[in-house]
Short mmCIF file of C-alpha atoms in Angstrom, two decimals:
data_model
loop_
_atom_site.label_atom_id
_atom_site.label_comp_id
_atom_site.label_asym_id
_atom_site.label_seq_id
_atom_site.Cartn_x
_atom_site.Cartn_y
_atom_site.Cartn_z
CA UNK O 1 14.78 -4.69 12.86
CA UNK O 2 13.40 -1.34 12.53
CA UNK O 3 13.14 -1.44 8.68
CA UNK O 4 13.39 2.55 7.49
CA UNK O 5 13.21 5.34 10.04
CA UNK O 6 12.14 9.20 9.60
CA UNK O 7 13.37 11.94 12.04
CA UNK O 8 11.34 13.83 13.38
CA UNK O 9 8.09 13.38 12.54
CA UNK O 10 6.65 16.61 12.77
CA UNK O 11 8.26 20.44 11.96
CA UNK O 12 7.23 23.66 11.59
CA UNK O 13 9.38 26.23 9.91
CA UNK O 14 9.65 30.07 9.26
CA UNK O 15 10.34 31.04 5.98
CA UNK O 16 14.02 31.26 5.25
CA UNK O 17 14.85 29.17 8.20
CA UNK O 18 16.93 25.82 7.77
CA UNK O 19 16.49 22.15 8.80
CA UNK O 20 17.57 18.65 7.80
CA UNK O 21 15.39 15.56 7.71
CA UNK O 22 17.24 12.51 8.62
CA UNK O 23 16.20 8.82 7.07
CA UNK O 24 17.84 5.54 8.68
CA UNK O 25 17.43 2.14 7.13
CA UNK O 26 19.05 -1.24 8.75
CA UNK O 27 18.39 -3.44 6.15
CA UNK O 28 21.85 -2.79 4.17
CA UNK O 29 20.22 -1.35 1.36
CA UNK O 30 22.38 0.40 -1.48
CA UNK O 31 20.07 2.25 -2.25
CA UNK O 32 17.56 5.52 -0.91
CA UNK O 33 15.11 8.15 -1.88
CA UNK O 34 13.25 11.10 -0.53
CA UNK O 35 9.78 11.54 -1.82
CA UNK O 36 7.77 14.25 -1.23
CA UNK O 37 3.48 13.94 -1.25
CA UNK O 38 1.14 16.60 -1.86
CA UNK O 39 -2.75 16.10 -2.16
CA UNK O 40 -3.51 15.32 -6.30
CA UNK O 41 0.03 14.85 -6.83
CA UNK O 42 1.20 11.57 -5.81
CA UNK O 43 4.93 11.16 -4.88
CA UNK O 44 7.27 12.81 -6.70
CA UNK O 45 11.14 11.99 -6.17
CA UNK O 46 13.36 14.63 -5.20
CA UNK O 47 16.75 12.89 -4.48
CA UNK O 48 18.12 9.69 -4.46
CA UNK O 49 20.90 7.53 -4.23
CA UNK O 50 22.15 4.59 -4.92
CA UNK O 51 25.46 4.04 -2.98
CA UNK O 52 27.24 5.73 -0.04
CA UNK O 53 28.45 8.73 -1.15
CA UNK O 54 26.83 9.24 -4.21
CA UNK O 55 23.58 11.41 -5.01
CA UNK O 56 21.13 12.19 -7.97
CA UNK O 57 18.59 14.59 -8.58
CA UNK O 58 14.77 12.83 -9.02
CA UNK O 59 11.85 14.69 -10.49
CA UNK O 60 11.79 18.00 -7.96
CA UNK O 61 14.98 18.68 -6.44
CA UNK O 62 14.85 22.37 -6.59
CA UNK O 63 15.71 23.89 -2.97
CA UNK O 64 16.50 20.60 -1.58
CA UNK O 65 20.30 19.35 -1.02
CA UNK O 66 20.95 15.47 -0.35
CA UNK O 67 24.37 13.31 1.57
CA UNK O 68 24.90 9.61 1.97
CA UNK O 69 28.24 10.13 4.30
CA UNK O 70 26.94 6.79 5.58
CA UNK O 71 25.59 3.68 3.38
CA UNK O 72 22.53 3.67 6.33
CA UNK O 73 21.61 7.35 6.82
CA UNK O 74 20.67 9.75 3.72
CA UNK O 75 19.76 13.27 4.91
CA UNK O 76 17.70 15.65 3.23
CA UNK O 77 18.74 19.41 3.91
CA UNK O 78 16.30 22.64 3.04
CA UNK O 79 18.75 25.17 3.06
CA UNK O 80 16.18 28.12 3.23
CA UNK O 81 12.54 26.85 3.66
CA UNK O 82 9.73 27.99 1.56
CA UNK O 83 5.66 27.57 2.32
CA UNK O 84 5.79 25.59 -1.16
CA UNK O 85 7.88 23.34 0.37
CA UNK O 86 5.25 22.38 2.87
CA UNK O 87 4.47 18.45 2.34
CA UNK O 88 4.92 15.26 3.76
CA UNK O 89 8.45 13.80 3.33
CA UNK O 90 9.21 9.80 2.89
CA UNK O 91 11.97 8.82 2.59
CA UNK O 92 12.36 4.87 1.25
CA UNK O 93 15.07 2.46 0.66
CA UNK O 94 15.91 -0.37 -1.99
CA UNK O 95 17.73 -3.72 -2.68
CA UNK O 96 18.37 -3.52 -6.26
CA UNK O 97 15.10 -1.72 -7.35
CA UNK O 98 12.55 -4.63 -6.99
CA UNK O 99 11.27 -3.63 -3.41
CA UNK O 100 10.94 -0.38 -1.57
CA UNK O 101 10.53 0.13 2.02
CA UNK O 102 9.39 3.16 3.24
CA UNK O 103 9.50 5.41 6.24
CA UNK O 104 6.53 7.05 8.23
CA UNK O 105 6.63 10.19 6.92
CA UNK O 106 7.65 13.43 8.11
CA UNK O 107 4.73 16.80 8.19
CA UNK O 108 6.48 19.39 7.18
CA UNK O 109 4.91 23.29 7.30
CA UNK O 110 6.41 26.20 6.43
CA UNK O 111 4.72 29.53 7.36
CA UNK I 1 11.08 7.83 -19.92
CA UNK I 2 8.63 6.10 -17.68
CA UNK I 3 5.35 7.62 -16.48
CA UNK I 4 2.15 6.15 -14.59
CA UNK I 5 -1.63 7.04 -15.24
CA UNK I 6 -3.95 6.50 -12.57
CA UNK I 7 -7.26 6.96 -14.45
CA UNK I 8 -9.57 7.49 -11.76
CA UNK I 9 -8.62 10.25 -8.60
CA UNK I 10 -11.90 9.11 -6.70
CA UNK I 11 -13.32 5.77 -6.78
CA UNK I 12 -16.33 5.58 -4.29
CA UNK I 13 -18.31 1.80 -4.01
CA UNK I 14 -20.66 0.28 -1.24
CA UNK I 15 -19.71 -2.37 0.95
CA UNK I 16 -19.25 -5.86 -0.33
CA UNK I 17 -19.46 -4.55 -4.25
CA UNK I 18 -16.25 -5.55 -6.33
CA UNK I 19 -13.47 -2.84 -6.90
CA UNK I 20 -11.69 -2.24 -9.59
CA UNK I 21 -8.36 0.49 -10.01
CA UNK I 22 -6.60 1.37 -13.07
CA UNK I 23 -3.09 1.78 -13.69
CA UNK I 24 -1.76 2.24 -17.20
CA UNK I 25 1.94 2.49 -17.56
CA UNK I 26 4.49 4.15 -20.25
CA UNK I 27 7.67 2.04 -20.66
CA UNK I 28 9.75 1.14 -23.80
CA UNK I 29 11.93 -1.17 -21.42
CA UNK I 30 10.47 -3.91 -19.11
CA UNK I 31 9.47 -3.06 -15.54
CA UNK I 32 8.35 -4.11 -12.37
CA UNK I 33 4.99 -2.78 -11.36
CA UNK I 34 3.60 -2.36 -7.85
CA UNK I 35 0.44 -1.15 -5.75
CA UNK I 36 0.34 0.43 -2.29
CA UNK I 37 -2.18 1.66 0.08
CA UNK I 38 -1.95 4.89 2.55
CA UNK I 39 -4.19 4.94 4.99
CA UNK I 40 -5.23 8.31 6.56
CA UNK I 41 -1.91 9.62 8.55
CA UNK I 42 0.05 6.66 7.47
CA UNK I 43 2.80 5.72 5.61
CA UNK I 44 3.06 4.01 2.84
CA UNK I 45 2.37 -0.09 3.07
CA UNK I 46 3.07 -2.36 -0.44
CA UNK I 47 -0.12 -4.25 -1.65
CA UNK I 48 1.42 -6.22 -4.25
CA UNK I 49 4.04 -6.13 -7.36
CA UNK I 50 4.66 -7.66 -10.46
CA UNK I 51 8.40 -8.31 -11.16
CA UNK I 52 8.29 -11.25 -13.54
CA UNK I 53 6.55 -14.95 -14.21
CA UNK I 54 2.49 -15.09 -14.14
CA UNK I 55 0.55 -12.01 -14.91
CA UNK I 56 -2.32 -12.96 -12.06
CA UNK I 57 -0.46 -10.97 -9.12
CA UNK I 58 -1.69 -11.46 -5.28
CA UNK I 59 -1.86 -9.71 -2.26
CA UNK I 60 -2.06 -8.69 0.87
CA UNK I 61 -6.14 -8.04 2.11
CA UNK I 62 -7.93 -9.92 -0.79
CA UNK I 63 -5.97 -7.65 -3.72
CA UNK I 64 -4.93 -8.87 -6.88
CA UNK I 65 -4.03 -7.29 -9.77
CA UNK I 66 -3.45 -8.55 -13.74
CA UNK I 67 -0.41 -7.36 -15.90
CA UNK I 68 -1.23 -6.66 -19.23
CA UNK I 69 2.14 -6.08 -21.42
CA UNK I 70 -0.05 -5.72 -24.50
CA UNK I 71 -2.12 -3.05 -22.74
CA UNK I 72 0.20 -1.67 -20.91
CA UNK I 73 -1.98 -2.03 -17.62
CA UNK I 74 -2.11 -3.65 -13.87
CA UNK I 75 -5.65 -2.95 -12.54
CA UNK I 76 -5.81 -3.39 -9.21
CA UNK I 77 -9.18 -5.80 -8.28
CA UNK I 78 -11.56 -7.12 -5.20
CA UNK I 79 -14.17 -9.07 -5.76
CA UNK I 80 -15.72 -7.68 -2.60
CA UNK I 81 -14.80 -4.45 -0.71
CA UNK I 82 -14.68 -3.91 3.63
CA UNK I 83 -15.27 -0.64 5.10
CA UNK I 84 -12.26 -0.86 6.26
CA UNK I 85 -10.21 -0.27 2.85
CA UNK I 86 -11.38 2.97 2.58
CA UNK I 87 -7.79 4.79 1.58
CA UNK I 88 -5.84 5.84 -1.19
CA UNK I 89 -4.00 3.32 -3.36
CA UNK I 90 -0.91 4.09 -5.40
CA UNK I 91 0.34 2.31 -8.81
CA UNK I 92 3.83 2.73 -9.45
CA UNK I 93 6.57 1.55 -11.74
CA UNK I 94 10.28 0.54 -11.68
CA UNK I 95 12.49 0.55 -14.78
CA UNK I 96 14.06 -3.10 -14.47
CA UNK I 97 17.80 -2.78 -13.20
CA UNK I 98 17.37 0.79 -12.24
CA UNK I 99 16.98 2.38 -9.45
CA UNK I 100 13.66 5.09 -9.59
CA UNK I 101 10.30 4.30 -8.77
CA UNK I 102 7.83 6.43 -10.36
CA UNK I 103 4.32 7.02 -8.85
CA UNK I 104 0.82 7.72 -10.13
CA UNK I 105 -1.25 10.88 -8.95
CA UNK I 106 -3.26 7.94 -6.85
CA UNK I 107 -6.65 6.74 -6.54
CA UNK I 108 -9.18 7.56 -3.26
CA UNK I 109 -11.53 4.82 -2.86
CA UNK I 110 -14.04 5.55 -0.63
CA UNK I 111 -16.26 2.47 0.86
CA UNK I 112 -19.96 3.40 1.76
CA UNK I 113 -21.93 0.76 3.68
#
């Protein structure tokens, strides 16, 4: 039981370049999140979702895109990177709300 | 809409000295309530939560913490702190029967020996 899995772990990015973080859960959770953390801010949610094929925008979704093709995978796509988007990404899943699991984290940089 | 104040960004205490993190919530609907730890590098890892019954709430490493509807708090507490929790603990709050958990800004405590 690997709980909630982040790949890859580590990126570094051009600006205007592309790339799509992947998030697995085996838990058969409905739903997922990405988070993103930056020093004095917490996490702040930038998509989530809370069945397969469905999506909603969190707190920061700007520049990000989201898809649950699969009720155990949600990807999160950066369609052109930008150095504010440098952070570290978790992604997390739920049960009903009462119980998040998250990933590892992924270090994003984007020079 | 539901917010979480972590009153304190630094907390720094000396070995075996008691601990104490705040957390005051904004809610006009009940919700569950919840503390992790990060380590350095790490992920997240879940302390304790609150979802319901008594207010007294334990955890994992010697943690409790105390909901307080009136107050709208859930300090996080240890009577007496290791070296070893030197990290940054996170409040956070769930809108019961939703689906978003919202985060505090988080707290560094920082344990001198």
């Amino acid at each position: 039981n690997a709980g909630v899995t982040q790949t890859p772990k580590f990126r570094v990015l051009k600006t205007g370049q592309s790339m799509t973080l992947l998030c697995a859960q085996d838990m058969n959770h409905e739903y997922m999140y990405w988070y993103r953390q930056d020093p004095g801010m917490g996490l702040r949610l930038i998509h989530y979702s809370v069945g397969e094929g469905t999506t909603a925008k969190g707190e920061v979704p700007d520049g990000y895109n989201v898809s649950r093709l699969k009720k155990q995978n949600f990807l999160l796509g950066l369609e052109s990177a930008a150095p504010s988007q440098t952070s570290v990404y978790f992604c997390a899943s739920s049960y009903r709300g009462d119980g998040f699991y998250f990933g590892p984290g992924t270090r994003l940089l984007v020079l | 809409a539901q917010s979480v104040t972590q009153l304190d960004s630094q907390v720094p205490v000396f070995e075996e000295a008691p601990v104490e993190l705040r957390c005051n919530y904004s809610s006009s609907v009940s919700v569950y309530l919840f503390w992790y730890v990060q380590y350095p590098n790490q992920g997240l890892q879940l302390l304790l939560k609150y979802l319901s019954g008594s207010t007294l709430v334990k955890g994992i490493n010697g943690f409790e913490a105390e909901f307080n509807k009136s107050q709208t708090s859930f300090h996080l507490r240890k009577p007496s702190v290791h070296i070893s929790d030197t990290a940054e603990y996170f409040c956070a709050v769930s809108v019961f029967n939703t689906d978003k958990l919202i985060f505090g800004t988080g707290t560094r405590l920082q344990v001198f020996p």
